[in-house]
Amino acid sequence: MPPSATVLQNEDASNAASGALGLSVSGQKLRIRSYPTFATLEEERLYRKQHLAAAFRIFAKRGFDEGIAGHISVRDPILTDHFWLNPLSMHFSQICVSDLILVNEAGQVVIGDEPINAAAFAIHSEIHKARPDVHAACHAHSVHGKAFSAFGRELDMITQDALRFYKSHSVYREFGGVVLDREEGKRIAQALGQGKAAILQNHGLITVGGSIDEAAFWFISLDKTCHAQLLVDAAERGSGHQKVIIKEAEAEFTAKQVGGPEKGWLGFQPYYDEVLAKTGGSFLT
């Protein structure tokens, strides 16, 4: 096979993995969007902060905010043991890049003049420490997430979207009130393991990713999957019909198609584009 054909085949395979068809009717190769490359780490820092601020706006629109509960973090690409978080008492819908707080591994504010949520530090610091591959983590008390968390169980693999979390999510069952102790943060990180999500029993959801975009999309999808599971379970009890669990072979195959990090990153881009268009980019300042 000539080298040009190999390149084309690889690009087609990449597009297919992202759920895209790679050729136009004229034969022009179409490139799927992917995580950008940066000339400097300062550029990547700005990108991460901009997408973190956008994630807060998107979470607010979806009703994931609840007072001062909930937090999203992203690792700093320069000071890699530091991460950016939301200020303690600012509503998600108002957060801009300039509002973000940089904290070090001891929980001390390095950049910013507002305090952070103590639970946020207890959870996120231990996850970032335990998982060098994780650059972002999302935690919120979304309605469907906390409703499903009351059962202390994993998701059933009953929809294609649920397969994003096939063998990649867990349940943390040791509810002990507001997480203020770093030891509990360590236990949550241990329960998360190498997965992309954890259901915190009687609490809410947490998702992680190699980018803020990926982690945020997993959270949106996980909350919707919890909602679907609650609806299915309720309908099953009331109708007498039995839900169908996706077979292992199909689940494993499909999970690779829908659950990869590039798919998580790509899934967030329409939400980012929408908030950018509707705000005129006001959160970028």
XYZ file of N, CA, C and O in Angstrom, residues 160-238:
316
model
N -26.931 3.120 24.831
C -25.642 3.360 24.180
C -24.836 4.389 24.962
O -23.615 4.253 25.115
N -25.508 5.423 25.470
C -24.787 6.465 26.203
C -24.245 5.954 27.534
O -23.189 6.404 27.988
N -24.958 5.026 28.162
C -24.459 4.444 29.413
C -23.135 3.735 29.191
O -22.301 3.641 30.105
N -22.909 3.272 27.966
C -21.688 2.520 27.678
C -20.439 3.393 27.709
O -19.326 2.866 27.707
N -20.605 4.712 27.763
C -19.446 5.576 27.992
C -18.791 5.247 29.328
O -17.598 5.509 29.521
N -19.580 4.671 30.233
C -19.105 4.400 31.586
C -18.958 2.903 31.864
O -18.797 2.500 33.012
N -18.962 2.121 30.800
C -18.798 0.667 30.923
C -17.444 0.340 31.540
O -16.388 0.709 31.009
N -17.474 -0.307 32.674
C -16.255 -0.680 33.414
C -15.325 0.513 33.631
O -14.101 0.363 33.725
N -15.902 1.708 33.713
C -15.111 2.916 33.913
C -15.774 3.848 34.918
O -15.562 5.050 34.890
N -16.620 3.278 35.786
C -17.191 4.066 36.869
C -17.345 3.179 38.095
O -17.332 1.949 38.000
N -17.450 3.824 39.243
C -17.517 3.093 40.505
C -18.465 3.815 41.450
O -18.995 4.882 41.135
N -18.651 3.217 42.629
C -19.497 3.819 43.665
C -18.669 3.994 44.928
O -17.993 3.053 45.378
N -18.712 5.190 45.494
C -18.083 5.450 46.788
C -19.194 5.433 47.835
O -20.070 6.291 47.850
N -19.177 4.443 48.707
C -20.306 4.191 49.611
C -20.096 4.713 51.029
O -20.960 4.537 51.879
N -18.967 5.352 51.300
C -18.666 5.763 52.677
C -19.075 7.213 52.939
O -18.247 8.068 53.247
N -20.371 7.509 52.817
C -20.805 8.880 53.046
C -20.537 9.294 54.492
O -20.929 8.612 55.440
N -19.853 10.435 54.632
C -19.529 10.909 55.976
C -19.795 12.387 56.144
O -19.113 13.061 56.914
N -20.794 12.906 55.419
C -21.087 14.337 55.494
C -20.208 15.120 54.533
O -19.588 14.562 53.624
N -20.162 16.421 54.744
C -19.353 17.286 53.878
C -17.896 16.843 53.940
O -17.342 16.621 55.023
N -17.280 16.726 52.764
C -15.897 16.230 52.694
C -14.944 17.363 53.047
O -14.664 18.243 52.232
N -14.447 17.362 54.269
C -13.481 18.369 54.715
C -12.131 17.750 55.037
O -11.144 18.457 55.238
N -12.084 16.442 55.099
C -10.889 15.708 55.503
C -10.172 15.182 54.264
O -10.777 14.508 53.422
N -8.887 15.473 54.129
C -8.130 14.990 52.978
C -8.053 13.474 52.955
O -7.883 12.877 51.891
N -8.198 12.835 54.112
C -8.198 11.372 54.138
C -9.413 10.828 53.390
O -9.318 9.806 52.705
N -10.560 11.524 53.527
C -11.722 11.077 52.758
C -11.522 11.370 51.278
O -11.953 10.609 50.422
N -10.840 12.473 50.988
C -10.484 12.751 49.597
C -9.651 11.625 49.015
O -9.841 11.217 47.869
N -8.738 11.087 49.814
C -7.915 9.965 49.358
C -8.775 8.729 49.108
O -8.555 7.995 48.150
N -9.765 8.513 49.976
C -10.642 7.347 49.799
C -11.498 7.485 48.540
O -11.753 6.495 47.839
N -11.938 8.706 48.257
C -12.710 8.934 47.033
C -11.825 8.681 45.818
O -12.250 8.030 44.857
N -10.594 9.174 45.860
C -9.659 8.945 44.754
C -9.384 7.459 44.579
O -9.285 6.959 43.443
N -9.286 6.738 45.690
C -9.059 5.294 45.618
C -10.268 4.595 45.011
O -10.122 3.671 44.209
N -11.474 5.016 45.392
C -12.691 4.416 44.843
C -12.805 4.706 43.353
O -13.247 3.858 42.571
N -12.415 5.892 42.944
C -12.439 6.255 41.523
C -11.522 5.343 40.724
O -11.847 4.947 39.600
N -10.385 4.998 41.308
C -9.444 4.121 40.621
C -8.958 4.730 39.329
O -8.631 5.912 39.262
N -8.963 3.936 38.265
C -8.534 4.410 36.956
C -9.721 4.760 36.067
O -9.564 4.966 34.860
N -10.905 4.844 36.662
C -12.110 5.140 35.899
C -12.270 6.613 35.597
O -11.485 7.461 36.018
N -13.347 6.930 34.868
C -13.631 8.308 34.509
C -14.720 8.919 35.371
O -14.991 10.125 35.263
N -15.366 8.117 36.250
C -16.474 8.651 37.044
C -16.672 7.839 38.304
O -16.344 6.655 38.370
N -17.234 8.507 39.304
C -17.643 7.837 40.534
C -18.973 8.415 40.985
O -19.208 9.625 40.875
N -19.838 7.535 41.454
C -21.100 7.935 42.055
C -20.874 7.961 43.562
O -20.552 6.935 44.161
N -20.982 9.142 44.151
C -20.761 9.294 45.586
C -22.099 9.076 46.288
O -23.010 9.895 46.180
N -22.224 7.969 46.975
C -23.506 7.577 47.572
C -24.057 8.686 48.466
O -23.321 9.267 49.273
N -25.359 8.976 48.307
C -26.057 9.999 49.088
C -25.459 11.395 48.909
O -25.647 12.271 49.755
N -24.778 11.618 47.800
C -24.028 12.867 47.643
C -24.165 13.455 46.244
O -24.775 14.500 46.059
N -23.601 12.807 45.249
C -23.611 13.350 43.900
C -22.662 12.602 42.994
O -22.325 11.443 43.252
N -22.205 13.285 41.965
C -21.369 12.646 40.949
C -20.018 13.341 40.857
O -19.894 14.533 41.151
N -19.024 12.597 40.394
C -17.725 13.181 40.084
C -17.197 12.518 38.819
O -17.334 11.300 38.639
N -16.651 13.342 37.925
C -16.067 12.824 36.693
C -14.695 13.445 36.495
O -14.411 14.536 36.998
N -13.849 12.751 35.757
C -12.491 13.233 35.499
C -12.153 13.031 34.030
O -12.800 12.255 33.318
N -11.100 13.745 33.588
C -10.670 13.581 32.213
C -9.296 14.169 31.980
O -8.752 14.889 32.832
N -8.764 13.900 30.821
C -7.473 14.442 30.438
C -7.547 15.894 30.019
O -6.522 16.539 29.808
N -8.759 16.415 29.878
C -8.988 17.831 29.582
C -10.243 18.260 30.317
O -11.072 17.424 30.697
N -10.400 19.568 30.515
C -11.613 20.059 31.156
C -12.822 19.743 30.286
O -13.904 19.401 30.785
N -12.645 19.802 28.976
C -13.740 19.501 28.054
C -14.236 18.076 28.246
O -15.447 17.828 28.324
N -13.307 17.151 28.312
C -13.664 15.744 28.475
C -14.383 15.507 29.796
O -15.463 14.888 29.838
N -13.806 16.004 30.899
C -14.405 15.786 32.213
C -15.801 16.384 32.293
O -16.722 15.780 32.866
N -15.985 17.581 31.720
C -17.288 18.242 31.762
C -18.320 17.482 30.937
O -19.481 17.338 31.349
N -17.904 16.980 29.768
C -18.857 16.224 28.963
C -19.246 14.929 29.647
O -20.412 14.528 29.624
N -18.292 14.257 30.280
C -18.638 13.024 31.005
C -19.656 13.335 32.097
O -20.573 12.538 32.327
N -19.519 14.488 32.767
C -20.469 14.817 33.830
C -21.858 15.029 33.254
O -22.852 14.508 33.786
N -21.953 15.804 32.179
C -23.260 16.036 31.546
C -23.893 14.714 31.144
O -25.083 14.460 31.397
N -23.098 13.853 30.522
C -23.608 12.566 30.059
C -23.978 11.658 31.224
O -24.996 10.959 31.184
N -23.166 11.671 32.290
C -23.446 10.814 33.442
C -24.751 11.229 34.117
O -25.555 10.380 34.506
N -24.967 12.536 34.271
C -26.215 12.995 34.882
C -27.415 12.574 34.041
O -28.435 12.110 34.576
N -27.320 12.703 32.721
C -28.424 12.298 31.846
C -28.624 10.787 31.880
O -29.753 10.292 31.791
N -27.537 10.051 32.023
C -27.634 8.588 32.105
C -28.304 8.169 33.403
O -29.107 7.226 33.430
N -27.983 8.856 34.498
C -28.670 8.593 35.771
C -30.170 8.875 35.626
O -31.009 8.120 36.145
N -30.499 9.958 34.940
C -31.910 10.311 34.715
C -32.610 9.193 33.940
O -33.706 8.746 34.320
N -31.975 8.736 32.863
C -32.563 7.662 32.060
C -32.751 6.397 32.890
O -33.786 5.725 32.803
N -31.764 6.072 33.719
C -31.858 4.878 34.571
C -33.023 4.990 35.547
O -33.779 4.025 35.755
N -33.202 6.154 36.158
C -34.317 6.359 37.083
C -35.650 6.184 36.375
O -36.585 5.562 36.912
N -35.765 6.712 35.161
C -37.001 6.583 34.391
C -37.271 5.122 34.026
O -38.408 4.635 34.138
N -36.234 4.434 33.578
C -36.387 3.031 33.186
C -36.779 2.174 34.384
O -37.676 1.321 34.299
N -36.109 2.376 35.511
C -36.421 1.588 36.707
C -37.860 1.820 37.162
O -38.562 0.885 37.560
N -38.314 3.075 37.102
C -39.685 3.390 37.503
C -40.680 2.763 36.544
O -41.709 2.202 36.964
N -40.391 2.838 35.251
C -41.292 2.265 34.251
C -41.350 0.745 34.353
O -42.403 0.132 34.164
N -40.204 0.143 34.664
C -40.149 -1.317 34.785
C -41.056 -1.790 35.917
O -41.805 -2.763 35.757
N -40.999 -1.092 37.031
C -41.842 -1.487 38.167
C -43.320 -1.295 37.864
O -44.160 -2.076 38.294
N -43.649 -0.262 37.119
C -45.057 0.029 36.876
C -45.672 -0.689 35.701
O -46.895 -0.836 35.630
